[in-house]
Amino acid sequence: MRAFQVTSHDAPPSLVDIAKPEPGPGEVRIKIKACALNFGDLLMIKGTYQATPPVPFTLGMEVAGVVDALGPDTNGPEVGSDVLVFGGSGGLADYGVYPAESIVPLPNGMSYEDAAAFPVAYGTSHVALDHRARLQPGENLLVLGAAGGVGLAAVELGKLMGANVIACARGADKLKVAQAAGADHLIDATAADIRAEVKALGGADVVYDPVGGDQFKAAFRACNPEARLLPLGFASGEVPQIPANHLLVKNLTVIGLYWGGYLSFKPEVLTGSMRTLFGWYGEGKLKPHVSHALPLAQAADAYELLRSRKSTGKVVVTLD
């Protein structure tokens, strides 16, 4: 079967032929139909992600497809069922094998592309805003990187949760995407004084930041007393250093979140969150934004869209 693999951290990933995997006890094999890309994949390629598998490995965290086979003594979804799984890796291939307990049936009417684009963006944003930051109706939510995968989901969910959403993104085109997702106020990160603009809007009560760098510094200075900051990633390439003395002055709280980490110590947080999110999807309140869908043969081009920040929302690779 085909697989888009990292064979060395010093060379670009490539499409290779490998054996079709066989499911063992407690495992399910999926015929993969769609796989969403993530910024973490780019770090895996370089070997700097916190959960990088040993080489060689197949890229692709978020998978949607059809159950193809069950391993011995496995109580899983029926063969032929449409399912979703966050596998961490292995999704950019014709087939993948995953633990049966991690498989989630797709809601009725959800497409494979929507499903693949769903768990990381919406799951991260919902757990961050609800479980970790306890976002309240009427609070000012500042979302940095608001046109990216997790950022756009945070805009949509923040609005749904009753917040006043301030979206910060690069350029008018990306801001239009954030506005369509429900943003109340727009800030162009390439032209504006982020701190001044946020302060003029009443300051930030919650900061959702997958960017880091100078944008985090500006957002930090625009926080209201008792604000909560969520540093979720560092797309800028710069991990911010937080001055602890400034935290004291305004009684600020910095909250870490690694969404996938809950799988190992408190999975009920993720399953409860996904149940809520699927309910909202079924009610038509959520609509994943996929700016590009490319076939597996163009996986390298799909990653370049992500790397060059030419995409909005999610980039998905489709498989026949």
CSV table of C-alpha atoms in Angstrom, one decimal:
chain,number,residue,atom,x,y,z
A,1,MET,CA,0.0,0.0,0.0
A,2,ARG,CA,1.0,3.7,-0.3
A,3,ALA,CA,2.3,5.6,2.7
A,4,PHE,CA,3.7,9.1,3.0
A,5,GLN,CA,6.7,8.6,5.3
A,6,VAL,CA,9.5,10.3,7.2
A,7,THR,CA,12.5,8.1,6.7
A,8,SER,CA,15.1,10.6,8.0
A,9,HIS,CA,14.8,13.9,9.8
A,10,ASP,CA,17.4,15.2,7.4
A,11,ALA,CA,15.4,14.5,4.2
A,12,PRO,CA,11.9,15.5,3.1
A,13,PRO,CA,9.1,12.9,3.6
A,14,SER,CA,8.2,10.8,0.5
A,15,LEU,CA,5.5,8.5,-0.8
A,16,VAL,CA,6.6,4.8,-0.5
A,17,ASP,CA,5.2,1.3,-0.8
A,18,ILE,CA,4.9,-0.7,2.4
A,19,ALA,CA,3.0,-3.8,3.5
A,20,LYS,CA,-0.6,-3.5,4.4
A,21,PRO,CA,-0.8,-3.8,8.2
A,22,GLU,CA,-2.6,-6.6,10.0
A,23,PRO,CA,-4.7,-5.8,13.1
A,24,GLY,CA,-3.7,-7.6,16.3
A,25,PRO,CA,-5.9,-8.3,19.3
A,26,GLY,CA,-7.9,-5.3,20.3
A,27,GLU,CA,-7.1,-3.5,17.1
A,28,VAL,CA,-9.1,-2.3,14.1
A,29,ARG,CA,-7.9,-1.7,10.5
A,30,ILE,CA,-9.3,1.2,8.7
A,31,LYS,CA,-9.4,1.9,5.0
A,32,ILE,CA,-8.5,5.5,5.1
A,33,LYS,CA,-10.6,8.0,3.2
A,34,ALA,CA,-9.3,11.4,4.5
A,35,CYS,CA,-6.5,12.6,6.7
A,36,ALA,CA,-6.1,16.2,8.1
A,37,LEU,CA,-2.7,17.8,8.4
A,38,ASN,CA,-1.4,19.6,11.5
A,39,PHE,CA,1.4,22.0,12.5
A,40,GLY,CA,2.6,19.2,14.7
A,41,ASP,CA,3.3,17.1,11.6
A,42,LEU,CA,5.9,19.8,10.5
A,43,LEU,CA,7.6,19.4,13.8
A,44,MET,CA,7.6,15.6,13.5
A,45,ILE,CA,9.3,15.9,10.1
A,46,LYS,CA,12.1,17.8,11.8
A,47,GLY,CA,12.1,15.5,14.9
A,48,THR,CA,11.2,18.2,17.3
A,49,TYR,CA,7.6,17.3,18.2
A,50,GLN,CA,7.0,16.0,21.8
A,51,ALA,CA,5.5,12.8,20.4
A,52,THR,CA,7.6,12.0,17.4
A,53,PRO,CA,7.7,8.3,16.5
A,54,PRO,CA,11.0,6.6,15.6
A,55,VAL,CA,11.8,6.7,11.9
A,56,PRO,CA,10.6,5.4,9.6
A,57,PHE,CA,7.0,6.5,10.3
A,58,THR,CA,3.9,7.5,8.4
A,59,LEU,CA,2.6,11.0,8.9
A,60,GLY,CA,-1.0,11.9,9.6
A,61,MET,CA,-2.7,12.4,13.0
A,62,GLU,CA,-6.4,12.7,12.2
A,63,VAL,CA,-8.1,9.9,10.2
A,64,ALA,CA,-11.5,9.2,8.8
A,65,GLY,CA,-12.4,6.1,6.9
A,66,VAL,CA,-14.2,2.7,6.8
A,67,VAL,CA,-13.6,-0.2,9.2
A,68,ASP,CA,-11.9,-2.8,7.0
A,69,ALA,CA,-11.0,-5.6,9.5
A,70,LEU,CA,-11.0,-6.5,13.2
A,71,GLY,CA,-8.2,-8.2,15.0
A,72,PRO,CA,-8.6,-11.4,17.0
A,73,ASP,CA,-10.9,-11.1,20.0
A,74,THR,CA,-11.7,-7.5,19.2
A,75,ASN,CA,-15.0,-6.0,20.1
A,76,GLY,CA,-15.1,-3.0,17.8
A,77,PRO,CA,-17.3,-1.3,15.3
A,78,GLU,CA,-18.7,-3.4,12.5
A,79,VAL,CA,-16.7,-3.9,9.3
A,80,GLY,CA,-18.0,-1.3,6.9
A,81,SER,CA,-18.7,1.4,9.6
A,82,ASP,CA,-17.7,5.0,9.0
A,83,VAL,CA,-15.3,6.0,11.8
A,84,LEU,CA,-12.9,8.7,13.0
A,85,VAL,CA,-9.7,8.3,15.0
A,86,PHE,CA,-7.0,10.5,16.4
A,87,GLY,CA,-4.0,8.2,15.9
A,88,GLY,CA,-1.1,10.5,16.4
A,89,SER,CA,0.5,9.2,13.2
A,90,GLY,CA,-0.1,6.7,10.4
A,91,GLY,CA,-2.9,8.5,8.6
A,92,LEU,CA,-1.3,9.3,5.3
A,93,ALA,CA,-1.6,5.8,4.0
A,94,ASP,CA,-4.2,3.6,2.3
A,95,TYR,CA,-4.8,1.6,5.5
A,96,GLY,CA,-4.1,2.1,9.2
A,97,VAL,CA,-4.3,0.0,12.3
A,98,TYR,CA,-5.5,1.6,15.6
A,99,PRO,CA,-6.7,0.5,19.1
A,100,ALA,CA,-10.4,-0.4,19.1
A,101,GLU,CA,-11.1,1.9,22.1
A,102,SER,CA,-9.9,4.9,20.2
A,103,ILE,CA,-12.3,4.5,17.3
A,104,VAL,CA,-15.3,6.9,17.2
A,105,PRO,CA,-18.3,6.3,14.9
A,106,LEU,CA,-19.1,9.2,12.6
A,107,PRO,CA,-22.3,11.2,13.2
A,108,ASN,CA,-24.9,10.7,10.5
A,109,GLY,CA,-24.3,13.0,7.6
A,110,MET,CA,-20.6,13.9,8.4
A,111,SER,CA,-18.4,13.7,5.4
A,112,TYR,CA,-14.9,12.1,5.6
A,113,GLU,CA,-13.3,15.5,5.0
A,114,ASP,CA,-15.3,17.1,7.8
A,115,ALA,CA,-14.5,14.2,10.1
A,116,ALA,CA,-10.7,14.3,9.5
A,117,ALA,CA,-10.7,18.1,10.0
A,118,PHE,CA,-12.7,17.8,13.3
A,119,PRO,CA,-10.9,16.3,16.3
A,120,VAL,CA,-7.7,18.3,16.8
A,121,ALA,CA,-9.1,21.8,15.8
A,122,TYR,CA,-12.4,21.5,17.7
A,123,GLY,CA,-11.2,19.2,20.4
A,124,THR,CA,-8.2,21.4,21.3
A,125,SER,CA,-10.2,24.6,21.2
A,126,HIS,CA,-13.2,23.2,23.2
A,127,VAL,CA,-11.0,21.6,26.0
A,128,ALA,CA,-8.9,24.8,26.1
A,129,LEU,CA,-11.8,27.2,26.4
A,130,ASP,CA,-14.2,25.2,28.4
A,131,HIS,CA,-12.3,22.7,30.6
A,132,ARG,CA,-9.1,24.7,31.1
A,133,ALA,CA,-9.9,28.5,30.8
A,134,ARG,CA,-13.6,28.3,31.9
A,135,LEU,CA,-14.6,30.9,29.4
A,136,GLN,CA,-17.7,32.7,30.4
A,137,PRO,CA,-20.5,34.4,28.4
A,138,GLY,CA,-19.7,38.1,27.9
A,139,GLU,CA,-15.9,37.8,28.4
A,140,ASN,CA,-13.5,39.1,25.8
A,141,LEU,CA,-11.7,36.3,24.0
A,142,LEU,CA,-8.6,37.2,22.0
A,143,VAL,CA,-7.7,34.5,19.4
A,144,LEU,CA,-4.3,34.8,17.8
A,145,GLY,CA,-3.7,32.9,14.5
A,146,ALA,CA,-7.5,33.1,14.1
A,147,ALA,CA,-7.6,31.8,10.5
A,148,GLY,CA,-5.6,28.7,11.2
A,149,GLY,CA,-7.0,25.2,12.0
A,150,VAL,CA,-7.3,25.5,15.8
A,151,GLY,CA,-7.6,29.3,15.8
A,152,LEU,CA,-10.6,29.3,13.5
A,153,ALA,CA,-12.3,26.6,15.6
A,154,ALA,CA,-11.6,28.8,18.7
A,155,VAL,CA,-13.4,31.7,17.0
A,156,GLU,CA,-16.4,29.6,16.2
A,157,LEU,CA,-16.6,28.0,19.6
A,158,GLY,CA,-15.9,31.2,21.5
A,159,LYS,CA,-18.9,32.8,19.7
A,160,LEU,CA,-21.1,29.8,20.4
A,161,MET,CA,-20.1,29.9,24.1
A,162,GLY,CA,-21.2,33.6,24.3
A,163,ALA,CA,-17.9,35.4,24.3
A,164,ASN,CA,-17.0,38.6,22.6
A,165,VAL,CA,-14.5,37.3,20.1
A,166,ILE,CA,-11.5,39.4,19.0
A,167,ALA,CA,-9.8,37.7,16.0
A,168,CYS,CA,-6.2,38.5,15.1
A,169,ALA,CA,-4.8,37.1,11.8
A,170,ARG,CA,-2.5,38.1,9.0
A,171,GLY,CA,-4.1,40.1,6.2
A,172,ALA,CA,-7.6,41.0,5.1
A,173,ASP,CA,-8.4,37.7,3.4
A,174,LYS,CA,-7.7,35.7,6.5
A,175,LEU,CA,-9.6,38.1,8.6
A,176,LYS,CA,-12.7,37.7,6.4
A,177,VAL,CA,-12.5,33.9,7.1
A,178,ALA,CA,-12.5,34.6,10.8
A,179,GLN,CA,-15.3,37.1,10.5
A,180,ALA,CA,-17.4,34.5,8.7
A,181,ALA,CA,-16.7,32.1,11.6
A,182,GLY,CA,-18.3,34.6,14.0
A,183,ALA,CA,-15.6,37.0,15.1
A,184,ASP,CA,-16.9,40.3,16.5
A,185,HIS,CA,-13.7,42.3,16.1
A,186,LEU,CA,-10.8,42.0,13.6
A,187,ILE,CA,-7.1,42.9,14.1
A,188,ASP,CA,-4.6,42.6,11.3
A,189,ALA,CA,-1.4,41.2,12.8
A,190,THR,CA,0.7,42.6,10.0
A,191,ALA,CA,-0.4,46.2,10.4
A,192,ALA,CA,-1.9,46.9,13.8
A,193,ASP,CA,-0.6,47.6,17.3
A,194,ILE,CA,-2.2,44.5,18.8
A,195,ARG,CA,-1.9,45.6,22.4
A,196,ALA,CA,-3.4,49.0,21.7
A,197,GLU,CA,-6.3,47.6,19.6
A,198,VAL,CA,-7.2,45.0,22.2
A,199,LYS,CA,-7.0,47.5,25.0
A,200,ALA,CA,-9.3,49.8,23.0
A,201,LEU,CA,-11.8,46.9,22.9
A,202,GLY,CA,-11.8,46.5,26.6
A,203,GLY,CA,-8.8,44.2,27.1
A,204,ALA,CA,-8.6,40.4,27.0
A,205,ASP,CA,-10.1,38.1,29.6
A,206,VAL,CA,-8.9,35.0,27.8
A,207,VAL,CA,-6.1,34.7,25.3
A,208,TYR,CA,-6.0,31.7,22.9
A,209,ASP,CA,-2.5,31.6,21.4
A,210,PRO,CA,-1.1,29.0,18.9
A,211,VAL,CA,1.4,31.6,17.6
A,212,GLY,CA,3.8,32.7,20.4
A,213,GLY,CA,6.5,35.3,19.7
A,214,ASP,CA,5.7,39.0,19.5
A,215,GLN,CA,2.0,38.4,19.3
A,216,PHE,CA,2.0,36.6,22.7
A,217,LYS,CA,3.9,39.5,24.2
A,218,ALA,CA,1.4,42.0,22.9
A,219,ALA,CA,-1.5,40.0,24.0
A,220,PHE,CA,0.0,39.5,27.5
A,221,ARG,CA,0.3,43.3,27.9
A,222,ALA,CA,-3.4,43.7,26.8
A,223,CYS,CA,-4.8,41.4,29.5
A,224,ASN,CA,-7.3,42.4,32.1
A,225,PRO,CA,-6.9,41.6,35.7
A,226,GLU,CA,-7.5,37.8,36.4
A,227,ALA,CA,-7.2,37.0,32.6
A,228,ARG,CA,-6.3,33.5,31.6
A,229,LEU,CA,-3.7,32.9,28.8
A,230,LEU,CA,-3.5,29.6,26.8
A,231,PRO,CA,-0.2,29.2,25.0
A,232,LEU,CA,-1.1,26.3,22.7
A,233,GLY,CA,1.7,26.3,20.1
A,234,PHE,CA,4.4,28.4,18.6
A,235,ALA,CA,3.8,28.8,14.9
A,236,SER,CA,6.0,31.9,15.0
A,237,GLY,CA,9.0,29.8,15.9
A,238,GLU,CA,9.5,31.6,19.1
A,239,VAL,CA,8.5,30.2,22.5
A,240,PRO,CA,7.6,33.2,24.7
A,241,GLN,CA,9.3,33.6,28.0
A,242,ILE,CA,6.8,34.7,30.6
A,243,PRO,CA,7.8,37.3,33.3
A,244,ALA,CA,6.4,35.9,36.5
A,245,ASN,CA,6.5,39.2,38.2
A,246,HIS,CA,4.0,40.6,35.7
A,247,LEU,CA,1.7,37.7,36.4
A,248,LEU,CA,1.5,38.9,40.0
A,249,VAL,CA,0.6,42.5,39.2
A,250,LYS,CA,-2.6,41.6,37.4
A,251,ASN,CA,-3.3,38.2,39.0
A,252,LEU,CA,-2.9,36.5,35.6
A,253,THR,CA,-3.0,32.7,35.0
A,254,VAL,CA,-1.1,30.9,32.3
A,255,ILE,CA,-2.7,27.6,31.4
A,256,GLY,CA,-0.9,24.8,29.6
A,257,LEU,CA,-2.7,22.4,27.3
A,258,TYR,CA,-1.6,19.4,25.3
A,259,TRP,CA,-4.9,18.0,24.0
A,260,GLY,CA,-3.5,14.6,23.1
A,261,GLY,CA,-2.0,14.2,26.5
A,262,TYR,CA,-5.4,13.6,28.0
A,263,LEU,CA,-5.6,10.3,26.2
A,264,SER,CA,-3.1,8.8,28.7
A,265,PHE,CA,-4.3,10.2,32.0
A,266,LYS,CA,-7.9,11.5,31.8
A,267,PRO,CA,-9.5,10.3,28.5
A,268,GLU,CA,-13.0,11.1,29.8
A,269,VAL,CA,-12.2,14.8,29.3
A,270,LEU,CA,-11.8,14.2,25.5
A,271,THR,CA,-14.7,11.8,25.1
A,272,GLY,CA,-17.0,14.2,27.0
A,273,SER,CA,-15.8,17.1,24.9
A,274,MET,CA,-16.2,15.2,21.6
A,275,ARG,CA,-19.8,14.2,22.6
A,276,THR,CA,-20.7,17.9,23.1
A,277,LEU,CA,-19.0,18.9,19.8
A,278,PHE,CA,-20.7,16.1,17.8
A,279,GLY,CA,-24.0,17.3,19.3
A,280,TRP,CA,-23.4,20.8,18.1
A,281,TYR,CA,-22.3,19.5,14.7
A,282,GLY,CA,-25.5,17.5,14.4
A,283,GLU,CA,-27.5,20.7,15.3
A,284,GLY,CA,-25.8,22.6,12.5
A,285,LYS,CA,-23.9,24.9,14.9
A,286,LEU,CA,-20.4,23.8,13.7
A,287,LYS,CA,-19.0,23.6,10.2
A,288,PRO,CA,-15.4,22.6,9.7
A,289,HIS,CA,-13.5,24.9,7.3
A,290,VAL,CA,-11.3,23.0,4.8
A,291,SER,CA,-9.5,25.4,2.6
A,292,HIS,CA,-7.7,22.7,0.5
A,293,ALA,CA,-8.3,19.0,-0.2
A,294,LEU,CA,-5.5,17.3,-2.1
A,295,PRO,CA,-4.9,13.6,-3.1
A,296,LEU,CA,-2.2,11.5,-1.4
A,297,ALA,CA,0.1,11.9,-4.4
A,298,GLN,CA,0.2,15.6,-3.6
A,299,ALA,CA,0.8,15.3,0.1
A,300,ALA,CA,4.1,17.2,-0.1
A,301,ASP,CA,2.2,20.1,-1.8
A,302,ALA,CA,-0.4,19.9,1.0
A,303,TYR,CA,2.3,20.3,3.7
A,304,GLU,CA,3.8,23.3,1.8
A,305,LEU,CA,0.4,25.0,2.0
A,306,LEU,CA,0.6,24.6,5.8
A,307,ARG,CA,4.2,25.6,6.0
A,308,SER,CA,3.8,28.7,3.9
A,309,ARG,CA,0.6,29.7,5.7
A,310,LYS,CA,-1.3,29.9,2.5
A,311,SER,CA,-4.2,27.8,3.9
A,312,THR,CA,-7.0,28.7,6.2
A,313,GLY,CA,-8.8,26.4,8.6
A,314,LYS,CA,-7.6,22.8,7.7
A,315,VAL,CA,-5.8,21.1,4.9
A,316,VAL,CA,-7.0,17.6,4.2
A,317,VAL,CA,-5.4,14.8,2.1
A,318,THR,CA,-8.0,12.5,0.4
A,319,LEU,CA,-7.4,8.8,-0.5
A,320,ASP,CA,-9.3,6.7,-3.0
